[in-house]
MMTF fields as JSON, N, C-alpha, C and O atoms, coordinates in Angstrom:
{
  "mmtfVersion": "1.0.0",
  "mmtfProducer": "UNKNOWN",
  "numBonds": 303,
  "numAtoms": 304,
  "numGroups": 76,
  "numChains": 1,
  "numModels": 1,
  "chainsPerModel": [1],
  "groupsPerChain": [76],
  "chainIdList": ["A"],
  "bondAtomList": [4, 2, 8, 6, 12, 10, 16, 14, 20, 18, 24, 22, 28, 26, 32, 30, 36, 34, 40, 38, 44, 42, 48, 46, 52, 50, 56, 54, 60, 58, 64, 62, 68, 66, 72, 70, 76, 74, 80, 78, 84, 82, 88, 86, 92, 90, 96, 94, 100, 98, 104, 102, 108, 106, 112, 110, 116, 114, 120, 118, 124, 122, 128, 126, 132, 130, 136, 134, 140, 138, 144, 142, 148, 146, 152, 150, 156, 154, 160, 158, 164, 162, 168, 166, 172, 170, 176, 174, 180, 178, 184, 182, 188, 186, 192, 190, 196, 194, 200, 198, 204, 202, 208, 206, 212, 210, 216, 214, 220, 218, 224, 222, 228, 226, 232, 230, 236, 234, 240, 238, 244, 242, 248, 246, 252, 250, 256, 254, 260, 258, 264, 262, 268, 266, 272, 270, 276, 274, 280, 278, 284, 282, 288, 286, 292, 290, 296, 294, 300, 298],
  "bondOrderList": [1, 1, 1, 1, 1, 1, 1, 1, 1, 1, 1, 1, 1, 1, 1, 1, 1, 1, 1, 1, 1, 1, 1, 1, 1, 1, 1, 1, 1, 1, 1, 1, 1, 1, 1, 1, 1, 1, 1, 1, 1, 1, 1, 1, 1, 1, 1, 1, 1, 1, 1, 1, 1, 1, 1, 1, 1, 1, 1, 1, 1, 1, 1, 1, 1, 1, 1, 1, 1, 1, 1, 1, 1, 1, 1],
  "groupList": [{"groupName": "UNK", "atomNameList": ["N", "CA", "C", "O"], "elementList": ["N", "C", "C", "O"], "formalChargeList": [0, 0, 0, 0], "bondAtomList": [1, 0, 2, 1, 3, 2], "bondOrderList": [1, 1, 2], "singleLetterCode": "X", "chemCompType": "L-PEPTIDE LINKING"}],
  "groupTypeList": [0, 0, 0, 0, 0, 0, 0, 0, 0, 0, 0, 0, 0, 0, 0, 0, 0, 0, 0, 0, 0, 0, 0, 0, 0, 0, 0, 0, 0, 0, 0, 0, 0, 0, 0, 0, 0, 0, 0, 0, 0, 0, 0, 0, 0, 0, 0, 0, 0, 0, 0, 0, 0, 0, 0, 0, 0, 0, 0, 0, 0, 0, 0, 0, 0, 0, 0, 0, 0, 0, 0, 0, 0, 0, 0, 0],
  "groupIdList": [1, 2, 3, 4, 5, 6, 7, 8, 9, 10, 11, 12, 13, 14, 15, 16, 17, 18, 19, 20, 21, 22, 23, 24, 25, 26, 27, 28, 29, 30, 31, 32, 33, 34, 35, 36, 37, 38, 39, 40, 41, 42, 43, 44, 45, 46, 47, 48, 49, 50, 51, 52, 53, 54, 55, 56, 57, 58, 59, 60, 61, 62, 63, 64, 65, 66, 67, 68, 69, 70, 71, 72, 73, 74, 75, 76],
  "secStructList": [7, 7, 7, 7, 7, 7, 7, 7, 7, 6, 6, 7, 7, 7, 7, 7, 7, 7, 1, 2, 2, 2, 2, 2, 2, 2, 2, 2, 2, 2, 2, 2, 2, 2, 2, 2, 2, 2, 2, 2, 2, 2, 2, 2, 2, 2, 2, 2, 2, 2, 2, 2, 2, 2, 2, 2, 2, 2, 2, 6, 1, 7, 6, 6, 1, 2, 2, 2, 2, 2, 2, 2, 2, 2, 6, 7],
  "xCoordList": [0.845, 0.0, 0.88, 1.851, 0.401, 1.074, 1.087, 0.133, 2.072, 2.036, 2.367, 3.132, 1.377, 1.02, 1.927, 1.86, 2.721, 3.782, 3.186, 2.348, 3.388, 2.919, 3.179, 4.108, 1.7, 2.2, 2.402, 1.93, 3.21, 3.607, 2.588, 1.664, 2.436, 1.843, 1.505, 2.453, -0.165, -0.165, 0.132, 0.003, 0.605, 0.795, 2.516, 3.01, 3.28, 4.594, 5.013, 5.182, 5.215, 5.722, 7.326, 7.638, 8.134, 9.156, 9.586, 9.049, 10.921, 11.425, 12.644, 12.774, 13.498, 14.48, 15.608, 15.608, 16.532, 17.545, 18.574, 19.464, 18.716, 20.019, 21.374, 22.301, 21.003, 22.476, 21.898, 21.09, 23.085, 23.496, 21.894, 21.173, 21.772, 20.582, 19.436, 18.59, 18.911, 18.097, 17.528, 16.367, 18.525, 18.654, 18.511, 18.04, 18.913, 18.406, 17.332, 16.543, 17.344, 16.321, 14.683, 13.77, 14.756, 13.799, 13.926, 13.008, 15.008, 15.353, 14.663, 13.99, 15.08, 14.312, 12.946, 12.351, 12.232, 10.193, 10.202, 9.588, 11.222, 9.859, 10.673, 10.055, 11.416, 11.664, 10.806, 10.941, 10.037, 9.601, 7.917, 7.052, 7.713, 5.968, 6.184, 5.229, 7.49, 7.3, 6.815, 5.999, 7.279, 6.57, 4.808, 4.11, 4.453, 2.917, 2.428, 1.689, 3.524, 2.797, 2.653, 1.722, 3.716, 3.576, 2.8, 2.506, 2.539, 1.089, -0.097, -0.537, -0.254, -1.56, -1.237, -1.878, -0.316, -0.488, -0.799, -1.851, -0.2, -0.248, -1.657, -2.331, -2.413, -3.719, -4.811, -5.815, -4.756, -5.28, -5.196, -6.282, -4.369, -3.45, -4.21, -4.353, -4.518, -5.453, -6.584, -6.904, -7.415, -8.678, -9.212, -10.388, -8.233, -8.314, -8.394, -9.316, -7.732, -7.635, -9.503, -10.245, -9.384, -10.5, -11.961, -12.841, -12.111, -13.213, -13.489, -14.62, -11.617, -11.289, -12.291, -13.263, -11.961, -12.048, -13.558, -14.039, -13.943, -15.652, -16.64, -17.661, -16.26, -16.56, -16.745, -17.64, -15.409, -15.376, -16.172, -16.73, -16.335, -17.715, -18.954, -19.779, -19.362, -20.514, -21.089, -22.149, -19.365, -19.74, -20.244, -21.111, -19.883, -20.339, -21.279, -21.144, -22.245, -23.484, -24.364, -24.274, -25.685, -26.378, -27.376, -28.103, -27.319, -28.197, -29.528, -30.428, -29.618, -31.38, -31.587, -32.624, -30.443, -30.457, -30.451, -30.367, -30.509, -30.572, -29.241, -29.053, -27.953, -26.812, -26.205, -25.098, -27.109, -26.55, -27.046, -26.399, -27.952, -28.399, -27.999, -28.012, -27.391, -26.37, -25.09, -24.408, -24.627, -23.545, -23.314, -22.203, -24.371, -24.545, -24.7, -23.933, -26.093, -25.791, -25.344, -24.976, -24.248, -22.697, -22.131, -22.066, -21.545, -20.523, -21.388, -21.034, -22.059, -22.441, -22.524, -23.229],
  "yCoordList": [-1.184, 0.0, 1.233, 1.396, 2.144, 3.373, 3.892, 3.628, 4.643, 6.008, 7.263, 7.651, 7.852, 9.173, 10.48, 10.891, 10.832, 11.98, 12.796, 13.298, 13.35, 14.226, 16.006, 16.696, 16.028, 17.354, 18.584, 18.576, 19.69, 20.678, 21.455, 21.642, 22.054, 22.268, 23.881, 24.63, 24.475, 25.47, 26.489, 27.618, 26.346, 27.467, 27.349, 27.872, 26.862, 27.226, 28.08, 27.868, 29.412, 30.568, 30.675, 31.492, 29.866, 30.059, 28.591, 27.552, 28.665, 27.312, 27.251, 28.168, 26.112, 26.018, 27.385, 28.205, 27.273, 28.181, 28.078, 27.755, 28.401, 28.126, 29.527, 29.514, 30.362, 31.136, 32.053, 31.839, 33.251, 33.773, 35.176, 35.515, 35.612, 36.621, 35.818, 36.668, 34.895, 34.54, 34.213, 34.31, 33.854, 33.827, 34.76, 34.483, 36.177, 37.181, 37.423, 37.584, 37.453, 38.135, 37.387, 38.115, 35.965, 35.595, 35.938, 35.844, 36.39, 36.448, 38.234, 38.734, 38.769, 40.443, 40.497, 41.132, 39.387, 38.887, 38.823, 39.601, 37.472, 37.222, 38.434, 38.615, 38.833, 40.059, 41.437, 42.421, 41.623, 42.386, 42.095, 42.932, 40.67, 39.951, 39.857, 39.966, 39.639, 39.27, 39.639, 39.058, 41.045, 42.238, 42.352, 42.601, 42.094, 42.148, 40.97, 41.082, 39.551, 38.485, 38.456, 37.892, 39.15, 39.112, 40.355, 40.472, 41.209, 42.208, 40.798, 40.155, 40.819, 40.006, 38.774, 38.706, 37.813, 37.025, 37.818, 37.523, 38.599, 39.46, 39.915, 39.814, 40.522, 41.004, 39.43, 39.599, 38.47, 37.063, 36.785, 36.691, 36.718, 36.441, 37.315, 36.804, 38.355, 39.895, 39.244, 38.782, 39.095, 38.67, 37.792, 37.816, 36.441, 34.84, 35.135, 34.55, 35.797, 36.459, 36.869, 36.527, 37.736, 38.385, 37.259, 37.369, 36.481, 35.607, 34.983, 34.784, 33.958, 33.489, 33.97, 33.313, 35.392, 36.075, 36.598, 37.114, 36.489, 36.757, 35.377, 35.453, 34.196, 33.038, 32.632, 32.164, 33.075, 32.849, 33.692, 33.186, 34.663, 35.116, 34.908, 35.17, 34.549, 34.328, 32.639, 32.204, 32.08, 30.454, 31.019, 30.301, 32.079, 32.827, 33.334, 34.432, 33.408, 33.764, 33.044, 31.988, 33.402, 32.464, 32.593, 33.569, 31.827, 31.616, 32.092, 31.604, 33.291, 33.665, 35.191, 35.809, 35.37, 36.227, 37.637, 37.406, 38.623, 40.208, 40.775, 41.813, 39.859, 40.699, 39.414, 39.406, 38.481, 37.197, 38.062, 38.114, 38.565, 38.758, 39.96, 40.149, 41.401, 42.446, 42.076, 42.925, 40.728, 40.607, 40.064, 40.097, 39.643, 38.68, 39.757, 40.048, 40.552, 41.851, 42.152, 42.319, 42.985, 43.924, 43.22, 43.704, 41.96, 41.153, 40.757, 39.584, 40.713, 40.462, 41.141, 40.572],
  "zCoordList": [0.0, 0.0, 0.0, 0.739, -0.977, -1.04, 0.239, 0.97, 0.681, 1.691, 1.088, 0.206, 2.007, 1.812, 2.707, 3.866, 1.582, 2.776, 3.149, 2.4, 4.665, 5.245, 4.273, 3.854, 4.336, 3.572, 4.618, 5.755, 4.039, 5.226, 5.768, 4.976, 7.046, 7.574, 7.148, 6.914, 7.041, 6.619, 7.437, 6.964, 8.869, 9.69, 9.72, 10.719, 8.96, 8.725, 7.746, 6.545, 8.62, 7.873, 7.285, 6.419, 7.804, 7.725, 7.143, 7.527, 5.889, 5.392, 6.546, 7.357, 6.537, 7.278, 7.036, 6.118, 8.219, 7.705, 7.463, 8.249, 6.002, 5.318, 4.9, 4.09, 5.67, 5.774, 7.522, 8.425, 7.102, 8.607, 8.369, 9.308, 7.171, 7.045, 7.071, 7.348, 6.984, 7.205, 8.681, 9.08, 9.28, 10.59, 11.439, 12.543, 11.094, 11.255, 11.395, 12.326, 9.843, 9.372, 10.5, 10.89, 10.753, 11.758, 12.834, 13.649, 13.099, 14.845, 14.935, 15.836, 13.824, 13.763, 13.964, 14.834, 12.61, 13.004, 14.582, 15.312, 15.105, 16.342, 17.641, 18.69, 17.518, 18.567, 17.968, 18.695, 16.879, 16.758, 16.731, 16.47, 17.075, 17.729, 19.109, 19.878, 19.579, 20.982, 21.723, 22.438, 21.795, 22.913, 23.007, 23.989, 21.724, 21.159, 22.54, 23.518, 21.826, 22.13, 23.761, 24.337, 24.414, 26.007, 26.633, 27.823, 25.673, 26.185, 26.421, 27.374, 24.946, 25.329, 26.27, 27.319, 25.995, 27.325, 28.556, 29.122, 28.977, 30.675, 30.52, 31.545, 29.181, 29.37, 29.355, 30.047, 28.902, 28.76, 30.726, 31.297, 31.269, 32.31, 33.726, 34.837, 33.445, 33.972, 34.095, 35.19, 32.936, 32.62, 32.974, 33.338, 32.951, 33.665, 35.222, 35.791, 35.868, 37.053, 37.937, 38.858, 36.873, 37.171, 36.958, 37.811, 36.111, 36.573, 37.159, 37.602, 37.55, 38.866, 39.762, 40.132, 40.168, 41.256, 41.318, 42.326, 40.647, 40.325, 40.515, 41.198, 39.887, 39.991, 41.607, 42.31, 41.77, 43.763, 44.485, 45.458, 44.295, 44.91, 44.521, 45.396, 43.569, 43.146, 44.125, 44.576, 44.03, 44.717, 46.228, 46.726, 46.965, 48.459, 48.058, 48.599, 47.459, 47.275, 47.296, 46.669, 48.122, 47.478, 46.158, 45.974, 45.564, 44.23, 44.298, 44.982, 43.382, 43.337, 44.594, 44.834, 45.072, 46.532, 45.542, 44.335, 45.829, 45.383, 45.227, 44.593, 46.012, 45.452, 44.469, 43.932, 44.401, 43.368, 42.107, 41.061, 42.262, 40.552, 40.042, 38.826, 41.374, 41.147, 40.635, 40.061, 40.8, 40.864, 39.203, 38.673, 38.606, 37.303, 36.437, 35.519, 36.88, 35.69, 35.663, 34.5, 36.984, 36.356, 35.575, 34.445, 35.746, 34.802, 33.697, 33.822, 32.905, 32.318, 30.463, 29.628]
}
C-alpha cells in the first residue's frame, strides 16, 4: 500500500535556515511579535484572574439572593 507523505503544515511561515541573514532576518520577526505576544499574554493572564475572582464570589453567594443577581448583571 502506497504512503502518503505528510504534507507541510499550513501554519509554517518560515522554510528552514540556510544562511546567517536569514537567521536574522527571523530572529528580527519574532523580537519584533514578541513584545505584542507578552502584552496580550499578561492582558489574557489579567482577565483569567478576574473571573477566577468573580466566579469565587458568586460560589459565596447564594443563588437567586438580590446581590446574586447584582452581581450577574454587572458582569455580564
Amino acid at each position: 500500500a502506497p504512503t502518503n507523505p505528510t504534507p507541510p503544515s499550513p501554519c509554517r511561515k518560515y522554510a528552514a535556515i540556510s544562511s546567517s541573514e536569514q537567521r536574522q532576518s527571523y530572529k528580527n520577526d519574532f523580537n519584533a511579535e514578541y513584545n505584542e505576544y507578552r502584552d496580550l499574554h499578561a492582558r489574557i493572564e489579567r482577565i483569567t484572574r478576574r473571573f477566577t475572582q468573580l466566579d469565587a464570589k458568586l460560589k459565596q453567594l447564594l443563588q437567586g439572593s438580590e446581590e446574586y443577581k447584582v452581581q450577574t448583571d454587572l458582569n455580564m
